[in-house]
mmCIF file with all atom_site columns, C-alpha atoms in Angstrom:
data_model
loop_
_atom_site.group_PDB
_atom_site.id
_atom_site.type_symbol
_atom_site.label_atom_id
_atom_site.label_alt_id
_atom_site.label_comp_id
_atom_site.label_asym_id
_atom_site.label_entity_id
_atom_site.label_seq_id
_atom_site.pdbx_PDB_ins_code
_atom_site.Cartn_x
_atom_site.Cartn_y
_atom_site.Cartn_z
_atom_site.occupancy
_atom_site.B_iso_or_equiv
_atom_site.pdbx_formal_charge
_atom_site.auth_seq_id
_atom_site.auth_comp_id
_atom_site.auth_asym_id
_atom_site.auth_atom_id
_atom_site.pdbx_PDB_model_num
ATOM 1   C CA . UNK A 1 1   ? -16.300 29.602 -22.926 1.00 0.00 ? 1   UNK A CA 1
ATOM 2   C CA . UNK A 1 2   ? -17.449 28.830 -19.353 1.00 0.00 ? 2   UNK A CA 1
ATOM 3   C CA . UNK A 1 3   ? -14.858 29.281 -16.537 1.00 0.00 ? 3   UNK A CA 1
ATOM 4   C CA . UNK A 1 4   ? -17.157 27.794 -14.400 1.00 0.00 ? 4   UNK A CA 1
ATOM 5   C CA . UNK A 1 5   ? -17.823 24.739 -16.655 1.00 0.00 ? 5   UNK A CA 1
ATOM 6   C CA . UNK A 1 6   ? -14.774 22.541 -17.709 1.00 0.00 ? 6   UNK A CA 1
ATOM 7   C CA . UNK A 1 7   ? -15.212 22.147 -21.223 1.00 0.00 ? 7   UNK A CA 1
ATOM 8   C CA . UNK A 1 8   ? -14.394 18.901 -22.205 1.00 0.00 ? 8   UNK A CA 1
ATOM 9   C CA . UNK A 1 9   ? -13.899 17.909 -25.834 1.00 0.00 ? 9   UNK A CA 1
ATOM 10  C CA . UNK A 1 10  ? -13.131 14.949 -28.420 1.00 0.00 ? 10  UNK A CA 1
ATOM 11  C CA . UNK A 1 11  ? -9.406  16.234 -27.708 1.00 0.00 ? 11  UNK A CA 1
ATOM 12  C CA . UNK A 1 12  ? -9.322  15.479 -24.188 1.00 0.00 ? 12  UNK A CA 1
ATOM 13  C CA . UNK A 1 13  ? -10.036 11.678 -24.514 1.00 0.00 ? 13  UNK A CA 1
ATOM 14  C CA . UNK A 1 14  ? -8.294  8.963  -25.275 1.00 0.00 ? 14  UNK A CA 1
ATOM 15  C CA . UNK A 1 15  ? -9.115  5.311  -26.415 1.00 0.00 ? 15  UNK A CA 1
ATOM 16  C CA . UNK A 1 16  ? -9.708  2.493  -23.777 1.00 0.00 ? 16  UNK A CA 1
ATOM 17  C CA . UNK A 1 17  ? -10.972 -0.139 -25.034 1.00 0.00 ? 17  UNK A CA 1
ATOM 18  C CA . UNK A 1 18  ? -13.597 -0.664 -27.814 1.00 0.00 ? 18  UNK A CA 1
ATOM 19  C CA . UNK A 1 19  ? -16.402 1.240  -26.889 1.00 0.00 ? 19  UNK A CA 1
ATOM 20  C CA . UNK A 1 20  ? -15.115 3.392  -23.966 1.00 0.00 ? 20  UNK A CA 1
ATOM 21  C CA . UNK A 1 21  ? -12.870 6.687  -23.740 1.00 0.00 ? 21  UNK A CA 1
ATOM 22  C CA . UNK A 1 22  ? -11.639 7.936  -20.925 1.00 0.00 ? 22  UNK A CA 1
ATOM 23  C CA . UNK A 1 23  ? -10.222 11.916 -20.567 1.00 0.00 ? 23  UNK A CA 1
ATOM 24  C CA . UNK A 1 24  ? -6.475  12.827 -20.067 1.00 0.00 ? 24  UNK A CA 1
ATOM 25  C CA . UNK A 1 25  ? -4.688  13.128 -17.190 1.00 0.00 ? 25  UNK A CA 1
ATOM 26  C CA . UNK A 1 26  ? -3.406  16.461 -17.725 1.00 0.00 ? 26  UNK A CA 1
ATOM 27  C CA . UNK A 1 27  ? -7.215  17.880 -18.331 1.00 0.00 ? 27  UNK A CA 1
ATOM 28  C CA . UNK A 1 28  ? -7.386  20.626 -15.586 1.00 0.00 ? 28  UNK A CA 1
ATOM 29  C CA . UNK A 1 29  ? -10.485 20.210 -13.210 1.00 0.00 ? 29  UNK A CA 1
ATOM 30  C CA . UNK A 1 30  ? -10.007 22.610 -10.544 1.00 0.00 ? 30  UNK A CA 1
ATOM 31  C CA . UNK A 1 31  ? -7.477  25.233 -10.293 1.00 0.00 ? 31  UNK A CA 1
ATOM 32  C CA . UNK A 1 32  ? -4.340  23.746 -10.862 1.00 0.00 ? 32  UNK A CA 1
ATOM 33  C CA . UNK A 1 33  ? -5.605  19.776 -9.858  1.00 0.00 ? 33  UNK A CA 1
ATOM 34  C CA . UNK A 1 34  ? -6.125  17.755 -13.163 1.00 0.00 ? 34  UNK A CA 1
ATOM 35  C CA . UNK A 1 35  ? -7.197  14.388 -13.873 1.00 0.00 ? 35  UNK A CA 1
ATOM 36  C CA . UNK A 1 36  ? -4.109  12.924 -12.149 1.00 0.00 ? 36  UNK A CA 1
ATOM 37  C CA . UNK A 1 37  ? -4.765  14.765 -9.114  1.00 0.00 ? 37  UNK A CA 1
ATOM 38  C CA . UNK A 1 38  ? -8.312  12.982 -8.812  1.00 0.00 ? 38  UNK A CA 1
ATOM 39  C CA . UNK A 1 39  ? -6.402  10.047 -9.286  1.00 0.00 ? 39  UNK A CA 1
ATOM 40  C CA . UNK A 1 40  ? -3.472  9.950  -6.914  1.00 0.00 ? 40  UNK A CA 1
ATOM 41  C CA . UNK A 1 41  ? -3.878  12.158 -3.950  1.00 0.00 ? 41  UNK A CA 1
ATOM 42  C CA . UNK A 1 42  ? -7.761  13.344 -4.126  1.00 0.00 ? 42  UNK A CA 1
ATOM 43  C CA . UNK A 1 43  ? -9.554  10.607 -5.402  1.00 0.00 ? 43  UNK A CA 1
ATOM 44  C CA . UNK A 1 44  ? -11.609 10.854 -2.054  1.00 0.00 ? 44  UNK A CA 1
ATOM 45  C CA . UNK A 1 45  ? -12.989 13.926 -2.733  1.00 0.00 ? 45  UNK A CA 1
ATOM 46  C CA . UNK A 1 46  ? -13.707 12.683 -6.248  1.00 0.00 ? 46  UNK A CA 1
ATOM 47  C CA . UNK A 1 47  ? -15.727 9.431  -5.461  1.00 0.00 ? 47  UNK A CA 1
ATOM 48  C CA . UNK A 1 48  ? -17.790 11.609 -2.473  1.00 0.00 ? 48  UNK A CA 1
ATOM 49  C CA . UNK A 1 49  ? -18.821 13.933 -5.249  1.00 0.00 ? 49  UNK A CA 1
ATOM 50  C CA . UNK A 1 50  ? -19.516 11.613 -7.738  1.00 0.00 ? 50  UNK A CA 1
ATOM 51  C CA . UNK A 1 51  ? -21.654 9.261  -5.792  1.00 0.00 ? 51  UNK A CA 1
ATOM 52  C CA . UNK A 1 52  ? -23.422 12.497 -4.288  1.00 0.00 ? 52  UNK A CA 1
ATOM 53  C CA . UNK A 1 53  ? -24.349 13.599 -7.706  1.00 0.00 ? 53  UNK A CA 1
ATOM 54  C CA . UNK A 1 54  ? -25.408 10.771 -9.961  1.00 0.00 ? 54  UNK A CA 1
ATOM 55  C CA . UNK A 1 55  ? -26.488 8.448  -6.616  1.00 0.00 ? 55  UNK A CA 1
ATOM 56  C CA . UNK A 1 56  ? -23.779 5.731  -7.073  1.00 0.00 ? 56  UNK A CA 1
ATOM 57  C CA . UNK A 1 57  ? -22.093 3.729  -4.285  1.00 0.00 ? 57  UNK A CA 1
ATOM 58  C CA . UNK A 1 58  ? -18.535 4.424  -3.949  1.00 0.00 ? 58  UNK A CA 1
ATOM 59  C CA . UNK A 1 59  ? -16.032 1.884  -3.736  1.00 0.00 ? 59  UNK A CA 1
ATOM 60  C CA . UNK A 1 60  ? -12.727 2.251  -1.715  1.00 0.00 ? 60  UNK A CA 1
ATOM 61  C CA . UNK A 1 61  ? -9.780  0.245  -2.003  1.00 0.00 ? 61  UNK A CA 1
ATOM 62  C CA . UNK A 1 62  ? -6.943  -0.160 1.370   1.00 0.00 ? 62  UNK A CA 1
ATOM 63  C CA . UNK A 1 63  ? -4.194  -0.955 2.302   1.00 0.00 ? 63  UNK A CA 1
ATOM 64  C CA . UNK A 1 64  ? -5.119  -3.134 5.428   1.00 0.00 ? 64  UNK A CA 1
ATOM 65  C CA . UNK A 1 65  ? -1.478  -3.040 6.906   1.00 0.00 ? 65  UNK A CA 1
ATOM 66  C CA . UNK A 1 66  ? -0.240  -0.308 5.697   1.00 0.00 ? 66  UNK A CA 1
ATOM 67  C CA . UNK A 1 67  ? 1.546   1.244  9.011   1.00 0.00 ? 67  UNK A CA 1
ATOM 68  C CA . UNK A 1 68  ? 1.525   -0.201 12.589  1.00 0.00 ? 68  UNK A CA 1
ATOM 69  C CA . UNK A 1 69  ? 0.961   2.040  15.315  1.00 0.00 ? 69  UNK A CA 1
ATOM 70  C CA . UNK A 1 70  ? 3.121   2.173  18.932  1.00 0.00 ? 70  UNK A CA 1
ATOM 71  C CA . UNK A 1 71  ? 1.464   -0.913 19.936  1.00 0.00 ? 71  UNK A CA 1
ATOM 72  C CA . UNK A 1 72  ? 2.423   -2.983 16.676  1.00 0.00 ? 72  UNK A CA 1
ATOM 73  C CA . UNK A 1 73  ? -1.257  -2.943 15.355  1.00 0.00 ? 73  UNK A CA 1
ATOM 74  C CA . UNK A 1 74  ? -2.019  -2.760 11.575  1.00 0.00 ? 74  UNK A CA 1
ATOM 75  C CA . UNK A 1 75  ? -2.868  0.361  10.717  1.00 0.00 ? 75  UNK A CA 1
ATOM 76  C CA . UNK A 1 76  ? -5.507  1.251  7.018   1.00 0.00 ? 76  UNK A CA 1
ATOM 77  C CA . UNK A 1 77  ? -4.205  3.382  4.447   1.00 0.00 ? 77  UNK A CA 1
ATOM 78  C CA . UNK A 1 78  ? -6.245  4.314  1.397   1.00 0.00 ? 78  UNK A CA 1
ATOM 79  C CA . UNK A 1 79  ? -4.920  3.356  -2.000  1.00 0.00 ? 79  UNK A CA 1
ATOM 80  C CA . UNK A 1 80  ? -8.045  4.679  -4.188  1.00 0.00 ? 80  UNK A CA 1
ATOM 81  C CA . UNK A 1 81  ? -11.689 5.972  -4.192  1.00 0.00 ? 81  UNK A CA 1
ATOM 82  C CA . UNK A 1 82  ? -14.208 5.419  -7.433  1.00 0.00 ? 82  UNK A CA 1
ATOM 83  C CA . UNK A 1 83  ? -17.504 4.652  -7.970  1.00 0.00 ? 83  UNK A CA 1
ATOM 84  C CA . UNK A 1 84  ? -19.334 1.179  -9.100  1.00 0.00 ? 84  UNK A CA 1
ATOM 85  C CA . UNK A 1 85  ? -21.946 1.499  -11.846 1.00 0.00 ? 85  UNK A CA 1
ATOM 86  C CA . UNK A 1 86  ? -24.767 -0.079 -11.864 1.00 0.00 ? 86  UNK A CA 1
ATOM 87  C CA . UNK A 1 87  ? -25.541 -1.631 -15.046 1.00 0.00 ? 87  UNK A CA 1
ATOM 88  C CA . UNK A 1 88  ? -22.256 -1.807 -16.766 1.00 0.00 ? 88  UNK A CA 1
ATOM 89  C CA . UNK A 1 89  ? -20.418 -5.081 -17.640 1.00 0.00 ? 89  UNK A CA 1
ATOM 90  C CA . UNK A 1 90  ? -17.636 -5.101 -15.170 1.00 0.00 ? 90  UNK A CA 1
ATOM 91  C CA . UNK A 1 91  ? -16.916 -1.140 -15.374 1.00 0.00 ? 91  UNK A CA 1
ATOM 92  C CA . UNK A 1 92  ? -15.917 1.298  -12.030 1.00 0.00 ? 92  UNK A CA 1
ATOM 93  C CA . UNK A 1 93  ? -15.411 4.860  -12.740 1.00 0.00 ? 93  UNK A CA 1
ATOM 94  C CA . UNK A 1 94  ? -13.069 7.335  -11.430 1.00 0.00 ? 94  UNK A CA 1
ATOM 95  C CA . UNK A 1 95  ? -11.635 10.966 -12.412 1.00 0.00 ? 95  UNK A CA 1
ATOM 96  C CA . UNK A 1 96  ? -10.200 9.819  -16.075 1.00 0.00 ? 96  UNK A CA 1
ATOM 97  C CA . UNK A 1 97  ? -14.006 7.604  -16.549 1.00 0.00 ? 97  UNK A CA 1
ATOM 98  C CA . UNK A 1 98  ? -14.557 4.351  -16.581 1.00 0.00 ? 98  UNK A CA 1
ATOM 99  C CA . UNK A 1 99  ? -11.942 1.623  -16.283 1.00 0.00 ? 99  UNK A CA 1
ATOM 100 C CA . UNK A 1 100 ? -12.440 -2.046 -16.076 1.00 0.00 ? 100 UNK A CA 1
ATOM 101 C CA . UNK A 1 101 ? -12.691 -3.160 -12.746 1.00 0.00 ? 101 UNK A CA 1
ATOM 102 C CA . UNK A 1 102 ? -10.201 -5.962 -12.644 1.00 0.00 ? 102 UNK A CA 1
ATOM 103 C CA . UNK A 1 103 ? -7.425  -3.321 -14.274 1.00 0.00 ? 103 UNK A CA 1
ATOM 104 C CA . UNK A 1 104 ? -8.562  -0.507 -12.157 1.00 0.00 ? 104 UNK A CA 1
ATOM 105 C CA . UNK A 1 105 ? -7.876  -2.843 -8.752  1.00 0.00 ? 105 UNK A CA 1
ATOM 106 C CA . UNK A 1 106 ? -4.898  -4.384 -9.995  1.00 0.00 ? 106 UNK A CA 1
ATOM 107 C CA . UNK A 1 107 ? -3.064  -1.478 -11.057 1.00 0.00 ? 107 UNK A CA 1
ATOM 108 C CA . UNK A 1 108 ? -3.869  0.209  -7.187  1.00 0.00 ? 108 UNK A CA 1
ATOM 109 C CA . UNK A 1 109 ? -3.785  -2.925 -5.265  1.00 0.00 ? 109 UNK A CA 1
ATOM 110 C CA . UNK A 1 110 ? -0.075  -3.804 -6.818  1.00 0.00 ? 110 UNK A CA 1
ATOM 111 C CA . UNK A 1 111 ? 0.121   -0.913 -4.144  1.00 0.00 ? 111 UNK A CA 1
ATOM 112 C CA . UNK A 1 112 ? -1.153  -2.612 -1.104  1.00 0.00 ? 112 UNK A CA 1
ATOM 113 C CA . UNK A 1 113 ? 0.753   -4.912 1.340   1.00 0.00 ? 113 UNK A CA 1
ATOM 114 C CA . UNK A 1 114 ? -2.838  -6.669 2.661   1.00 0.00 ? 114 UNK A CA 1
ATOM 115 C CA . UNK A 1 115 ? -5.417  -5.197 0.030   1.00 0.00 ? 115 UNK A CA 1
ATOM 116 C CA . UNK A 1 116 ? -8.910  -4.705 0.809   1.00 0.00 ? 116 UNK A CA 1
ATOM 117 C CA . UNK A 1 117 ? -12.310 -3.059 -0.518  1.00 0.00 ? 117 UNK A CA 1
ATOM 118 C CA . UNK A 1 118 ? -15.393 -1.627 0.821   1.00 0.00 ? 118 UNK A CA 1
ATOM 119 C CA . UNK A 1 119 ? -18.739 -0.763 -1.078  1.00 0.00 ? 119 UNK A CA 1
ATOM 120 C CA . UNK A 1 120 ? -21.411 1.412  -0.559  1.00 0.00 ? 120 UNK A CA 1
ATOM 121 C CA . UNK A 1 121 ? -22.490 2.829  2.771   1.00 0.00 ? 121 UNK A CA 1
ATOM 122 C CA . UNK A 1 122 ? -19.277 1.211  4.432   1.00 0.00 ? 122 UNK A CA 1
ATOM 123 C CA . UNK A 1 123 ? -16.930 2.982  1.942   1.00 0.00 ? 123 UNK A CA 1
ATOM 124 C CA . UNK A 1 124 ? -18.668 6.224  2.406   1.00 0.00 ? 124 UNK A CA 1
ATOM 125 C CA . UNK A 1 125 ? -18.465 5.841  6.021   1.00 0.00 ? 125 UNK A CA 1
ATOM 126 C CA . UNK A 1 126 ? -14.546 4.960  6.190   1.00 0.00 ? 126 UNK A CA 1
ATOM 127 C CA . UNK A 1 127 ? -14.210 8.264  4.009   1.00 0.00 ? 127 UNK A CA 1
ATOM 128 C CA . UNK A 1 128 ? -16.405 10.638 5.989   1.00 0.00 ? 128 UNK A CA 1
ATOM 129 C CA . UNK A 1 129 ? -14.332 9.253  8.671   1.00 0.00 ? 129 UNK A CA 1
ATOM 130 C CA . UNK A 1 130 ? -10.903 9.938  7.685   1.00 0.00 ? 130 UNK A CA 1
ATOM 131 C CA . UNK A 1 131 ? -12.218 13.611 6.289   1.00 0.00 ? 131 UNK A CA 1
ATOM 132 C CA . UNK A 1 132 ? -13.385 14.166 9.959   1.00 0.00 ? 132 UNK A CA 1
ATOM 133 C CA . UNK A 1 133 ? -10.065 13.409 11.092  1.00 0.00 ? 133 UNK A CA 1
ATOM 134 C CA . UNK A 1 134 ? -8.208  15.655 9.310   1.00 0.00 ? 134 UNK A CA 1
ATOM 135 C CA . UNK A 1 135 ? -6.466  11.553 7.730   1.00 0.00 ? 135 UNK A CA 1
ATOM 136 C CA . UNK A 1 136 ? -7.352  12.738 4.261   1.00 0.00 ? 136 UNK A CA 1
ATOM 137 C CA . UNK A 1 137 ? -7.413  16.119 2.640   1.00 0.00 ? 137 UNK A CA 1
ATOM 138 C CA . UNK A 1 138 ? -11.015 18.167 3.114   1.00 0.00 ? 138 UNK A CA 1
ATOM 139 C CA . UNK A 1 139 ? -12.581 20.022 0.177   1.00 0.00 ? 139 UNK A CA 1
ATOM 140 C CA . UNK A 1 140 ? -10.894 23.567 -0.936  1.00 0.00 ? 140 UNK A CA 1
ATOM 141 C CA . UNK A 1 141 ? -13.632 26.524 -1.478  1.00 0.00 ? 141 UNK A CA 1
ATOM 142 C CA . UNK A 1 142 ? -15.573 25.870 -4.564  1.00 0.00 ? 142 UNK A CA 1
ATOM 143 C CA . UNK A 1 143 ? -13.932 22.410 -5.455  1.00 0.00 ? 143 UNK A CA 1
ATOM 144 C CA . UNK A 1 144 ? -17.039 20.573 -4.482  1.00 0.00 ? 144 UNK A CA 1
ATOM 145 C CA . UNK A 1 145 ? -19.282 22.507 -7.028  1.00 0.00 ? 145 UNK A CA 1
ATOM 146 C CA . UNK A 1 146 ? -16.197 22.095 -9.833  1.00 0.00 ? 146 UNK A CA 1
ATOM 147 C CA . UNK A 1 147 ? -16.189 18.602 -9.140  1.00 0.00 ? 147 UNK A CA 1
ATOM 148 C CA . UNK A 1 148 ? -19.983 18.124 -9.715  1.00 0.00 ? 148 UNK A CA 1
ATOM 149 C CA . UNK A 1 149 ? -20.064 20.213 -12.700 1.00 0.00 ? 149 UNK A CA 1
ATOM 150 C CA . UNK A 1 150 ? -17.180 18.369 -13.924 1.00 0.00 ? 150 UNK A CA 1
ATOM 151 C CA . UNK A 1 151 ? -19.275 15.145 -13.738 1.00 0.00 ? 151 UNK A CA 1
ATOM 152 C CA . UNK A 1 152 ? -21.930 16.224 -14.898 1.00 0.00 ? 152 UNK A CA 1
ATOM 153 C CA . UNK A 1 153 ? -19.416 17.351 -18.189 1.00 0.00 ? 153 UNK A CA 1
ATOM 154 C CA . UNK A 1 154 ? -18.553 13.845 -18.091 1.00 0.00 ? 154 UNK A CA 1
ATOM 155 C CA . UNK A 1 155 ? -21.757 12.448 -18.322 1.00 0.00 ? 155 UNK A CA 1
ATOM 156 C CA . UNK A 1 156 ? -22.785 15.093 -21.199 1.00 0.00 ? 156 UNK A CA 1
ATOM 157 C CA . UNK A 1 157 ? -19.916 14.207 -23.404 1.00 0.00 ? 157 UNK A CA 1
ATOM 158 C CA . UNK A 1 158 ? -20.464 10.309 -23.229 1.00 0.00 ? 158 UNK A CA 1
ATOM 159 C CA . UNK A 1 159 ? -18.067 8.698  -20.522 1.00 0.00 ? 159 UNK A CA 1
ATOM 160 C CA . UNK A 1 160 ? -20.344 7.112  -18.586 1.00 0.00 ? 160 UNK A CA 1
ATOM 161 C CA . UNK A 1 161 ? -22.216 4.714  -21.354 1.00 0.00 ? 161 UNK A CA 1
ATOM 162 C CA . UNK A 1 162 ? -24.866 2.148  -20.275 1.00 0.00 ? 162 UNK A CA 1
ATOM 163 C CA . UNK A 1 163 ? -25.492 4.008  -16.936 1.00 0.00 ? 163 UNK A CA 1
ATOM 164 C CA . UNK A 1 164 ? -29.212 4.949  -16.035 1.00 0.00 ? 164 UNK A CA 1
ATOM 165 C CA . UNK A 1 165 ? -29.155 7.564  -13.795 1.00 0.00 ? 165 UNK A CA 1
ATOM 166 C CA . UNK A 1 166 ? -30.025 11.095 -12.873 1.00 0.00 ? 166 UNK A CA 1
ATOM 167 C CA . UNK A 1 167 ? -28.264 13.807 -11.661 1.00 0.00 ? 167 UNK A CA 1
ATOM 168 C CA . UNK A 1 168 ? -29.053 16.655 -9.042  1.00 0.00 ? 168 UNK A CA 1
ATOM 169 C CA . UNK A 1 169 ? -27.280 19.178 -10.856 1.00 0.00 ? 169 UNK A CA 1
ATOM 170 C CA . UNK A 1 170 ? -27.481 18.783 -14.437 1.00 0.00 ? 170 UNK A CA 1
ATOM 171 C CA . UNK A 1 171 ? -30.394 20.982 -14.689 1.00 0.00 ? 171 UNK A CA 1
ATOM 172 C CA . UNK A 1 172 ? -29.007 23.684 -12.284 1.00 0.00 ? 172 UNK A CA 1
ATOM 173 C CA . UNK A 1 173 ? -27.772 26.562 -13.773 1.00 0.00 ? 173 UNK A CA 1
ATOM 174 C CA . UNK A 1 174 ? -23.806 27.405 -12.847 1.00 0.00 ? 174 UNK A CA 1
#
């Protein structure tokens, strides 16, 4: 087995719907962060790396009031980070795989006191933003590159149906 690698198996999935599965939360990814944690918390860093490596737009979803600052001024939070596939029927994908979109948003934006979204370069730019910032957490040593192979796992295995696209690393060696 392949430290470097995550091997993901039949066992780690789980039924969505009819003809999608999507892995575990408790499937370890990097270090100690699992699914969940790519989820709730570093989703971010998830979406950057998965639009990076199979050239998808990244969607964000915010909290548009979230705080206010001194002067009473609505302040953005982030609620969750995923990716929007091209050529699925109403599918976004995230750390567990794909999700439908209108279940993916509600189950985040039941979150959100004023709920927004950004696509694309506007999403991306709001992220690279807030990493700058130090407003979300950066990248650990190595997590990047576990994160891309991890993808790349995902796409090998069959969680990303109906998508035509091409990676940068799935020919790289680890």
């Amino acid at each position: 087995q392949n430290p470097t690698k995550p091997q993901l198996s039949e066992t780690d999935l789980l039924p969505y719907d009819n003809s999608v599965c999507q892995v575990i939360d408790d499937f370890p990814v990097f270090g100690t962060y699992t699914v969940d944690h790519y989820r709730h918390g570093r989703c971010h860093l998830f979406a950057l790396t998965m639009a990076e490596t199979l050239h998808l737009p990244i969607g964000v979803l915010v909290d548009e009031h979230a705080f206010e600052n001194g002067l009473g001024e609505p302040l953005w939070a982030l609620v969750h980070a995923f990716c929007h596939l091209p050529g699925t029927q109403g599918y976004l994908a995230d750390a567990k795989g794909l999700s439908l979109s209108e279940e993916l948003r509600d189950e985040y934006l039941a979150l959100a006191n004023e709920p927004g979204e950004l696509i694309g370069d506007e999403a991306t730019a709001l992220l690279t933003q807030w990493l700058a910032s130090g407003l979300l957490e950066d990248y650990l040593p190595g997590e990047r590159k576990a994160l891309a192979r991890y993808v790349v796992a995902m796409q090998e295995i069959g969680l990303l149906p109906n998508c035509k696209f091409e990676s940068k690393v799935q020919h790289q060696e680890p």
